[in-house]
GROMACS .gro file of C-alpha atoms in nm:
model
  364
    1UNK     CA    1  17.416   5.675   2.626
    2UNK     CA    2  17.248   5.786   2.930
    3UNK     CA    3  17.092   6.090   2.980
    4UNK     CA    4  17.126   6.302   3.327
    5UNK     CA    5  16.824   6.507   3.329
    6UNK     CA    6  16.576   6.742   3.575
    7UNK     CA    7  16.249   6.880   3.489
    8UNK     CA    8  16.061   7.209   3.639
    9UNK     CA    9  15.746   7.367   3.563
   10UNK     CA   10  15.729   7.711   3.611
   11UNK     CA   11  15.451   7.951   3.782
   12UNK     CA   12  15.314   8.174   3.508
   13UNK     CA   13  15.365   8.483   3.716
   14UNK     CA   14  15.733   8.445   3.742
   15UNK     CA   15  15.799   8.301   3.352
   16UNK     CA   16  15.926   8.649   3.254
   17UNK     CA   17  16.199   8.677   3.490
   18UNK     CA   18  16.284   8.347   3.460
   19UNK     CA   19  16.299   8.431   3.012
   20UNK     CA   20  16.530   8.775   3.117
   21UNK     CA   21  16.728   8.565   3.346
   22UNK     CA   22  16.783   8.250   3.097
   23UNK     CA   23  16.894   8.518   2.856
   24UNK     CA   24  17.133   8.692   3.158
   25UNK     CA   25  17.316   8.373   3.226
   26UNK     CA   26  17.301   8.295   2.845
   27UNK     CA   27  17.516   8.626   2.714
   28UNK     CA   28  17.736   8.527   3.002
   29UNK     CA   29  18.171   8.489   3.003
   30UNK     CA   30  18.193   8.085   2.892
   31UNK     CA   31  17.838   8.030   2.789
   32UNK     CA   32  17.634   8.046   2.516
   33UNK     CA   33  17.254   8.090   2.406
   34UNK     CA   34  17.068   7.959   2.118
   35UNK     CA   35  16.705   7.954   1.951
   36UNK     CA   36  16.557   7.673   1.806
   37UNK     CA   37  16.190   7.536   1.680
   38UNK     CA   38  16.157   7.152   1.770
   39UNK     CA   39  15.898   6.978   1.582
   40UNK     CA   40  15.828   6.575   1.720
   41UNK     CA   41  15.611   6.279   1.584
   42UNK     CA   42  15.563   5.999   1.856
   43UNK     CA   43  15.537   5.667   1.772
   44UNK     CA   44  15.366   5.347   1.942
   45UNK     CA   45  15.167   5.095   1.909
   46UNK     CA   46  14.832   5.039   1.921
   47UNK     CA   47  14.826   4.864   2.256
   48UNK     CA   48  15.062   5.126   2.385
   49UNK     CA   49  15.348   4.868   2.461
   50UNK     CA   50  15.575   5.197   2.511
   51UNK     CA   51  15.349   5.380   2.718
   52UNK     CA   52  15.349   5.094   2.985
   53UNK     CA   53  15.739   5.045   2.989
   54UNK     CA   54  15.790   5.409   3.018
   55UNK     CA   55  15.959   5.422   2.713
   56UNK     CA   56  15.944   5.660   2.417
   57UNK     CA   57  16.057   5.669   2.050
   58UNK     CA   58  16.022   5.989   1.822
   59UNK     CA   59  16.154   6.153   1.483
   60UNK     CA   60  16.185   6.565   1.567
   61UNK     CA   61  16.298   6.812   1.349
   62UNK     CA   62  16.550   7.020   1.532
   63UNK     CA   63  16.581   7.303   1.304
   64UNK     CA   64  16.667   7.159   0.939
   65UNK     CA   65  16.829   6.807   1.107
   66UNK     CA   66  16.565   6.503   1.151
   67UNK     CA   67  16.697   6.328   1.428
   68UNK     CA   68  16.512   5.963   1.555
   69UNK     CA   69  16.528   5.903   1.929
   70UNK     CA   70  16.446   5.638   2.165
   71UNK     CA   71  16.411   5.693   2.551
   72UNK     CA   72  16.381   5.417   2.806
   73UNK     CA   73  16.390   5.394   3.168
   74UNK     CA   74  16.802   5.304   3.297
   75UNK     CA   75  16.797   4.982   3.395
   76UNK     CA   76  17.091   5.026   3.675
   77UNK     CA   77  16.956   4.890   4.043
   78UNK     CA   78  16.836   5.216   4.288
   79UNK     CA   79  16.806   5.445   3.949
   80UNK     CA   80  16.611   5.773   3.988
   81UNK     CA   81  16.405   5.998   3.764
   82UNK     CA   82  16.749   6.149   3.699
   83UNK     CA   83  16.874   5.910   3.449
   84UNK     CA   84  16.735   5.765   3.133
   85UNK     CA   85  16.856   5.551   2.848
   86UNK     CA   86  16.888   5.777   2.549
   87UNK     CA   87  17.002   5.730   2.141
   88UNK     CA   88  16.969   5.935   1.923
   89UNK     CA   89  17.044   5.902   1.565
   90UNK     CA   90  17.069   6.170   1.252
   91UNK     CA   91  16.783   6.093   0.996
   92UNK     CA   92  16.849   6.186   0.634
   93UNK     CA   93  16.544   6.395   0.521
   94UNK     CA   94  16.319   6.238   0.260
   95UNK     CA   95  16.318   6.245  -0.093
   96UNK     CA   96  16.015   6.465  -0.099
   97UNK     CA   97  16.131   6.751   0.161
   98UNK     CA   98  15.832   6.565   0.419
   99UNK     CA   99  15.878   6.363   0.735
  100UNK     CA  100  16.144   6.057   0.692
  101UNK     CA  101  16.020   5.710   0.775
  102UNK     CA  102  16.071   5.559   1.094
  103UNK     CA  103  16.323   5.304   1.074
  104UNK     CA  104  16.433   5.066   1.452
  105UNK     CA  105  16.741   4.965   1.253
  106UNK     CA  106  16.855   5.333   1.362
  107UNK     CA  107  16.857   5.153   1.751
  108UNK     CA  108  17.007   4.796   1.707
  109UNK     CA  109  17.312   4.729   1.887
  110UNK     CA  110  17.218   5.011   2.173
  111UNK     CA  111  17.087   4.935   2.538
  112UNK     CA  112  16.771   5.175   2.450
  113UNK     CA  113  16.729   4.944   2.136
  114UNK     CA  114  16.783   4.668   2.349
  115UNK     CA  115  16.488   4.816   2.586
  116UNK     CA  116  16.252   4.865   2.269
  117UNK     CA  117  16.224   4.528   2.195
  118UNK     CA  118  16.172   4.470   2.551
  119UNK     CA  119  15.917   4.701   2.557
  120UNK     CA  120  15.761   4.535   2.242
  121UNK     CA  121  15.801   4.160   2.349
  122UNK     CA  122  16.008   4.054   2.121
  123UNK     CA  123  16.357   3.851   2.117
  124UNK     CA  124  16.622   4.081   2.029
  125UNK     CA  125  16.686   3.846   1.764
  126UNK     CA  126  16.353   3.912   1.643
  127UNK     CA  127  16.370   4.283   1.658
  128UNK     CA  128  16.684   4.316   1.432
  129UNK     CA  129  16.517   4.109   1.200
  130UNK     CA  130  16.208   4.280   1.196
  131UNK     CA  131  16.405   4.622   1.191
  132UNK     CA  132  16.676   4.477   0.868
  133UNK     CA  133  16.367   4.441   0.711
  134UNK     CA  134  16.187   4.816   0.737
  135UNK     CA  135  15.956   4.648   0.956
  136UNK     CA  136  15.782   4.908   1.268
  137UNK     CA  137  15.619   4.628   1.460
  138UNK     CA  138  15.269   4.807   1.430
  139UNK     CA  139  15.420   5.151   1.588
  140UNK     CA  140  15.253   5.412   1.405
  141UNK     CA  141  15.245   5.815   1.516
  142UNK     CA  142  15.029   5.899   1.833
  143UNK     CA  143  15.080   6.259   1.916
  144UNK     CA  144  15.286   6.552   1.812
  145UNK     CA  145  15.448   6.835   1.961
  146UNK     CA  146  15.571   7.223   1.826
  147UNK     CA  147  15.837   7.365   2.111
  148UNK     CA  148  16.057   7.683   2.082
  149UNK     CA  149  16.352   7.603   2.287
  150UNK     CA  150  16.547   7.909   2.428
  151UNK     CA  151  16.870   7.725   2.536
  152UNK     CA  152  17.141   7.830   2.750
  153UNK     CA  153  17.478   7.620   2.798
  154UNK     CA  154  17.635   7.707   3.103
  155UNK     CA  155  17.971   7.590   3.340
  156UNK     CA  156  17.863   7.543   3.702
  157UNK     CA  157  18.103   7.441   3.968
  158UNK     CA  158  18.314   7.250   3.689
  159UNK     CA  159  17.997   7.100   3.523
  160UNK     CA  160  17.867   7.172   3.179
  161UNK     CA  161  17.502   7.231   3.193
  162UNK     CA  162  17.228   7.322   2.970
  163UNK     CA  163  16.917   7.483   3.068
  164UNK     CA  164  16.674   7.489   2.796
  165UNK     CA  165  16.296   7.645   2.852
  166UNK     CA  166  16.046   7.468   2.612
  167UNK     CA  167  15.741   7.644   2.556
  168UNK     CA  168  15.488   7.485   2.301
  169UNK     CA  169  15.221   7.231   2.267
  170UNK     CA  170  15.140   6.855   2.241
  171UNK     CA  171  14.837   6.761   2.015
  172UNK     CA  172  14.646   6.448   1.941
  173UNK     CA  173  14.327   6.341   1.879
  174UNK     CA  174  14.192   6.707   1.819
  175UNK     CA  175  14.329   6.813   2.183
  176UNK     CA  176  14.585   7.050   2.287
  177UNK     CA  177  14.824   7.087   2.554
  178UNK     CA  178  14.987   7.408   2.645
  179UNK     CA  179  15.356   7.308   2.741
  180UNK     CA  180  15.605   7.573   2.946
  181UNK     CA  181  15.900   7.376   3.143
  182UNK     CA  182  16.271   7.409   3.216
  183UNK     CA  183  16.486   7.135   3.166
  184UNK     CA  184  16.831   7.061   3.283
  185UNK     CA  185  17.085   6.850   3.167
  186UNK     CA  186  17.424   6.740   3.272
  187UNK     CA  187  17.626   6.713   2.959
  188UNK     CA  188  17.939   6.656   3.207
  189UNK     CA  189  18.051   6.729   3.551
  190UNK     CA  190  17.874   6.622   3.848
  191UNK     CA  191  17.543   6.544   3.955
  192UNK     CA  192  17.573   6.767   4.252
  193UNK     CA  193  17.632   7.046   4.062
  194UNK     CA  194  17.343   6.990   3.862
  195UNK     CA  195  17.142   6.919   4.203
  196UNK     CA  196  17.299   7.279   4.297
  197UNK     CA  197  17.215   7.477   4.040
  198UNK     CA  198  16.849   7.317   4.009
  199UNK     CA  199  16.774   7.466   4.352
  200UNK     CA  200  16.915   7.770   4.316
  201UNK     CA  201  16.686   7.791   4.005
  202UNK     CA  202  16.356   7.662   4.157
  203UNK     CA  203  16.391   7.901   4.498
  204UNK     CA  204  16.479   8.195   4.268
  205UNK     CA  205  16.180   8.081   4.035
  206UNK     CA  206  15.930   7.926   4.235
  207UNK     CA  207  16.003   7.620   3.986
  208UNK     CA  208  15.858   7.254   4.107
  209UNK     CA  209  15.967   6.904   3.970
  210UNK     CA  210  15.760   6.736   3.711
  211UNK     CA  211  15.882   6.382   3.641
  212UNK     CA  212  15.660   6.327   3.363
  213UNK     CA  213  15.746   6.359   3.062
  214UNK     CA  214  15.651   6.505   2.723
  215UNK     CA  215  15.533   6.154   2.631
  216UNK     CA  216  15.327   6.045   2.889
  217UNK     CA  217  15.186   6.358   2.875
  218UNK     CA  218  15.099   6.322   2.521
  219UNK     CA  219  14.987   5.969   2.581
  220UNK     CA  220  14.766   6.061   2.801
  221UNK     CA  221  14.615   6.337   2.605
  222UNK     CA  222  14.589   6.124   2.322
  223UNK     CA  223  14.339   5.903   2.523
  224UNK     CA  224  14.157   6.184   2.646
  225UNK     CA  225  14.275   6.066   3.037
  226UNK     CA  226  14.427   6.427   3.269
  227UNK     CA  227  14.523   6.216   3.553
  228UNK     CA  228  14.717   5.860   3.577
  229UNK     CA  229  14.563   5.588   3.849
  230UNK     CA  230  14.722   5.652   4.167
  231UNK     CA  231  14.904   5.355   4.308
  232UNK     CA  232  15.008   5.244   4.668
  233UNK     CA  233  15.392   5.332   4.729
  234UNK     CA  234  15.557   5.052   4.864
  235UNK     CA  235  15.741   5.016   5.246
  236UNK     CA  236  16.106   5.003   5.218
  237UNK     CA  237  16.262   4.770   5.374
  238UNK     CA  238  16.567   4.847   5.599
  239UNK     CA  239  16.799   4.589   5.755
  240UNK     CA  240  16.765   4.585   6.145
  241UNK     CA  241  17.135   4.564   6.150
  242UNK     CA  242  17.207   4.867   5.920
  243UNK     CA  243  17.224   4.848   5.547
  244UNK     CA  244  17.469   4.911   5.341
  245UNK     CA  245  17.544   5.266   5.172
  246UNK     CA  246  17.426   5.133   4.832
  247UNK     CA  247  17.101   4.916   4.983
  248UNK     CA  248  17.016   5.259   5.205
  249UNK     CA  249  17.021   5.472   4.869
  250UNK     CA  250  16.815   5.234   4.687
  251UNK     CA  251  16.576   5.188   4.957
  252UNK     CA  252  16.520   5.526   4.938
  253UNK     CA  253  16.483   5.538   4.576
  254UNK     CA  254  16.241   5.263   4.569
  255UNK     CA  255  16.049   5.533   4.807
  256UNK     CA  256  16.131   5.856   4.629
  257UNK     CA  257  16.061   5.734   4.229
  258UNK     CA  258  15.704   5.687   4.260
  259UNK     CA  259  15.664   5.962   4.542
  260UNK     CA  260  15.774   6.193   4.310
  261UNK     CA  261  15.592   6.081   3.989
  262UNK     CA  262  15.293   6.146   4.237
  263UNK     CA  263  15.414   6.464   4.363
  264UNK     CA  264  15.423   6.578   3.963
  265UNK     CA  265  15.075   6.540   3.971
  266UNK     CA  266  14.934   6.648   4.288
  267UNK     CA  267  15.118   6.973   4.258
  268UNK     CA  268  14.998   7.104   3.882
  269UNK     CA  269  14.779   7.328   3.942
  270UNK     CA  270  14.570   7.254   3.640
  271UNK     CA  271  14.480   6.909   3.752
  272UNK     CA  272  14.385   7.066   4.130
  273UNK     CA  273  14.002   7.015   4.101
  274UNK     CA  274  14.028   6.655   3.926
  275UNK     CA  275  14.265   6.540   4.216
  276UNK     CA  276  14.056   6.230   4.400
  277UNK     CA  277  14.153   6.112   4.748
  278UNK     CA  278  14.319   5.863   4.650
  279UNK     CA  279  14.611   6.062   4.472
  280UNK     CA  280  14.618   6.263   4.801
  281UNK     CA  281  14.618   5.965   5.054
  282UNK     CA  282  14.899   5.753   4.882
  283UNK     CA  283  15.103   6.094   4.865
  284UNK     CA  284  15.090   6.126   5.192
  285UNK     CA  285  15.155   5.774   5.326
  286UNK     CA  286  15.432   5.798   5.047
  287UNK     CA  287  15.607   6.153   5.239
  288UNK     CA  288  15.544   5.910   5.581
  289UNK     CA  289  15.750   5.604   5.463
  290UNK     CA  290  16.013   5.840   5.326
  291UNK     CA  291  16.054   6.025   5.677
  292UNK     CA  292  16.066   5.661   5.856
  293UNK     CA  293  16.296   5.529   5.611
  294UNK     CA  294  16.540   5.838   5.673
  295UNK     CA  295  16.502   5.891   6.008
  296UNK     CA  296  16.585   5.538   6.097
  297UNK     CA  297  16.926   5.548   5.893
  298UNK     CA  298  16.936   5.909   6.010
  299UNK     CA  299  16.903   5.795   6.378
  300UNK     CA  300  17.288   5.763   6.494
  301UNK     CA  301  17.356   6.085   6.396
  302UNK     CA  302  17.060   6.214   6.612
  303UNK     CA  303  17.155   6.079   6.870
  304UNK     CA  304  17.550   6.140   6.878
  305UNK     CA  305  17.486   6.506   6.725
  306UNK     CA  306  17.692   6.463   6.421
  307UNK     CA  307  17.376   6.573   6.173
  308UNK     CA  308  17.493   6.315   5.928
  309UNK     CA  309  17.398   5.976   5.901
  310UNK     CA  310  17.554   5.665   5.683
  311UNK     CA  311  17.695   5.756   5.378
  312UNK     CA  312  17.647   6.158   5.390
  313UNK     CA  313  17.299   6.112   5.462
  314UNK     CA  314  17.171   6.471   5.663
  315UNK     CA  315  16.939   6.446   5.961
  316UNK     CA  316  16.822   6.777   5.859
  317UNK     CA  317  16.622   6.566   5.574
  318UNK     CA  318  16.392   6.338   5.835
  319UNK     CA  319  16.300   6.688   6.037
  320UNK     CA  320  16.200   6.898   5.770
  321UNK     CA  321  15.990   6.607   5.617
  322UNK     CA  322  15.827   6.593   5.918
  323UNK     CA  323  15.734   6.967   5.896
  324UNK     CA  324  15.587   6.924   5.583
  325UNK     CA  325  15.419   6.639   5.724
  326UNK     CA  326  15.263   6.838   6.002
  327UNK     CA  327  15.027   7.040   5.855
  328UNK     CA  328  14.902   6.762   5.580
  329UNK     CA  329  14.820   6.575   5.882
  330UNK     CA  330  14.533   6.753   6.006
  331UNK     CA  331  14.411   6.798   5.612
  332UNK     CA  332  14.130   6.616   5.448
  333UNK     CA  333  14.110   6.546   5.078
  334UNK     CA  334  13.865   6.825   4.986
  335UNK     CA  335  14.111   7.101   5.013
  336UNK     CA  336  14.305   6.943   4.776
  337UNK     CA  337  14.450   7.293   4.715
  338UNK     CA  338  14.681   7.301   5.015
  339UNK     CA  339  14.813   6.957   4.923
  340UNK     CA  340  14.886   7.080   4.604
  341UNK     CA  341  15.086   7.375   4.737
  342UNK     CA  342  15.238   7.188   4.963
  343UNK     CA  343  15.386   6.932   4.685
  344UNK     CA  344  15.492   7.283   4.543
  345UNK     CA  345  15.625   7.451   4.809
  346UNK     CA  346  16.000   7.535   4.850
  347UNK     CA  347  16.097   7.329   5.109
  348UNK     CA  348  15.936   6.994   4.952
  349UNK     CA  349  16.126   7.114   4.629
  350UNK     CA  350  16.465   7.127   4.802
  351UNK     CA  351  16.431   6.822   4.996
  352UNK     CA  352  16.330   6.621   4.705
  353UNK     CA  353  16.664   6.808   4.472
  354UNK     CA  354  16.921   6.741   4.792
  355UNK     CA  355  16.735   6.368   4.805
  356UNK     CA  356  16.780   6.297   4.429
  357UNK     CA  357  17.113   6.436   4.486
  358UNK     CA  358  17.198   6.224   4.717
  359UNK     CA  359  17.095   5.855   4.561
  360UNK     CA  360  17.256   5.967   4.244
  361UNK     CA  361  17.578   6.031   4.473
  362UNK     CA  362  17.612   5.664   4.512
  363UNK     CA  363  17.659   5.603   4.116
  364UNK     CA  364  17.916   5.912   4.009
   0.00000   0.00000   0.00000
């Protein structure tokens, strides 16, 4: 299956009234609100083959169920952070009341089992063998997390939604990691309605995107690293003639999937005085490729007054990227603090929503 997914963290001064209005929209007509302890083991190998494809594979007790999952990145042409290959599979608990074995036979036959034996270089020939036969292919537990989930299931604009705010830790290697995000999924309906209710959440809450997830955050504190190596973001490339609605969308994709794995780390505050200029410098070039990109494709309706471009896309999205630019201009690396509000300011948080939005509009 594929999992339709956003991620916030959440300023610590506005976590209550975020808990009191989780709970509101919880006890609400149509919706419902549950409690639940989630307890994970993550699994890799010792050269981190998962780690580098992105991918992770788990066992978490969700209350008294074991489950076994395995995430990958989708594989679909102009994909965003939004979607995600994702099986999961009901573990029978062991004989002894402890954690069941990990067992890949749980994946074969799925695309995400498919991408594990990608991500482990193996045939998928290989990999049911090696999984018919109890074999783990050297994957053996890395890090573990403890999260209380509050967990509210909501309808918005005809889409089923569930908000679920996991606070907890990850631990490895003697180090811990204090965990407090919001996460939404689309369990059916529309994107945009997920993309709507998502910003009406992060401007009531102050809430930024974080693209990383619980495992490469565990990954990395399992090696002891706070930030990843910060990597060039690449030009898109545009036909002269005009592209296509589905080559425009994953032109900008190709932009706005590493800008915002960036962005994720530029903005948390906790990683502020580590940030080095080179984090900062291919954040910004990444914010100046995405305004070229879209005001290129954005430049008939600018000039015939329409305010959208090909294929819905708003002119509205070049100009205000350009006032974000404005200021970031003029900065230098050493305040890396006003970089890192900017990445969480409210208007860079609804541009990047409406953007997501808007590739993902392409694949409904």
């Amino acid at each position: 299956m594929q999992e339709i997914e956003l991620k916030c963290q959440i300023p610590a001064a506005n976590l209550a009234a975020l808990r009191a209005d989780l709970q509101t929209v919880g006890q609400s007509p149509g919706a419902s609100l549950t409690q639940q302890r989630l307890q994970a083991r993550y699994f890799d190998t010792p050269s981190r083959h998962l780690a580098h494809a992105r991918a992770a594979l788990r066992l978490r007790r969700e209350g008294d169920v074991w489950v076994q999952t395995l995430k990958a990145l989708s594989t679909t042409p102009g994909a965003t952070h939004l979607h995600r290959l994702e099986h999961n599979a009901e573990v029978i608990d062991a004989a002894d009341g402890g954690v069941p074995a990990l067992h890949l036979a749980r994946h074969l036959h799925t695309p995400a089992g498919e991408a594990l034996a990608a991500a482990l270089g193996v045939t998928l020939e290989a990999f049911e063998i090696h999984a018919k036969a109890g074999e783990t292919l050297g994957l053996a537990q890395t890090f573990e997390t403890d999260i209380h989930r509050t967990q509210a299931t909501v309808m918005h604009q005809g889409a089923c939604i569930e908000l679920a705010l996991d606070e907890g830790e990850v631990r490895a290697s003697g180090r811990v990691l204090t965990l407090c995000e919001l996460e939404m999924e689309l369990r059916s309906g529309s994107v945009a309605a997920l993309i709507d209710l998502a910003q009406h959440w992060a401007q009531a809450h102050g809430l930024w995107l974080d693209v990383r997830s619980k495992a490469e955050r565990g990954e990395r504190l399992a090696r002891g690293e706070a930030l990843p190596v910060a990597h060039p973001i690449s030009r898109p490339v545009l036909p002269p003639d005009g592209p296509t609605p589905a080559a425009l969308r994953q032109a900008v994709a190709g932009v706005l999937n590493p800008l915002l794995a960036l962005g994720s780390v530029v903005a948390d505050p906790t990683l502020t005085a580590q940030l080095t200029p080179e984090h900062l410098r291919h954040w910004h070039r990444g914010l100046g490729l995405l305004h070229q990109a879209l005001a290129q494709a954005a430049e008939p309706a600018l000039v015939g007054g329409s305010g959208s471009g090909p294929a819905g896309l708003s002119a509205a999205w070049a100009e205000s990227l350009m006032l974000l630019l404005a200021p970031l201009d003029a900065a230098g690396p050493q305040d890396a603090a006003l970089w890192a509000r900017a990445a969480r300011s409210g208007r860079t948080q609804q541009l990047m929503l409406a953007l997501l939005g808007w590739v993902a509009s392409g694949r409904d």
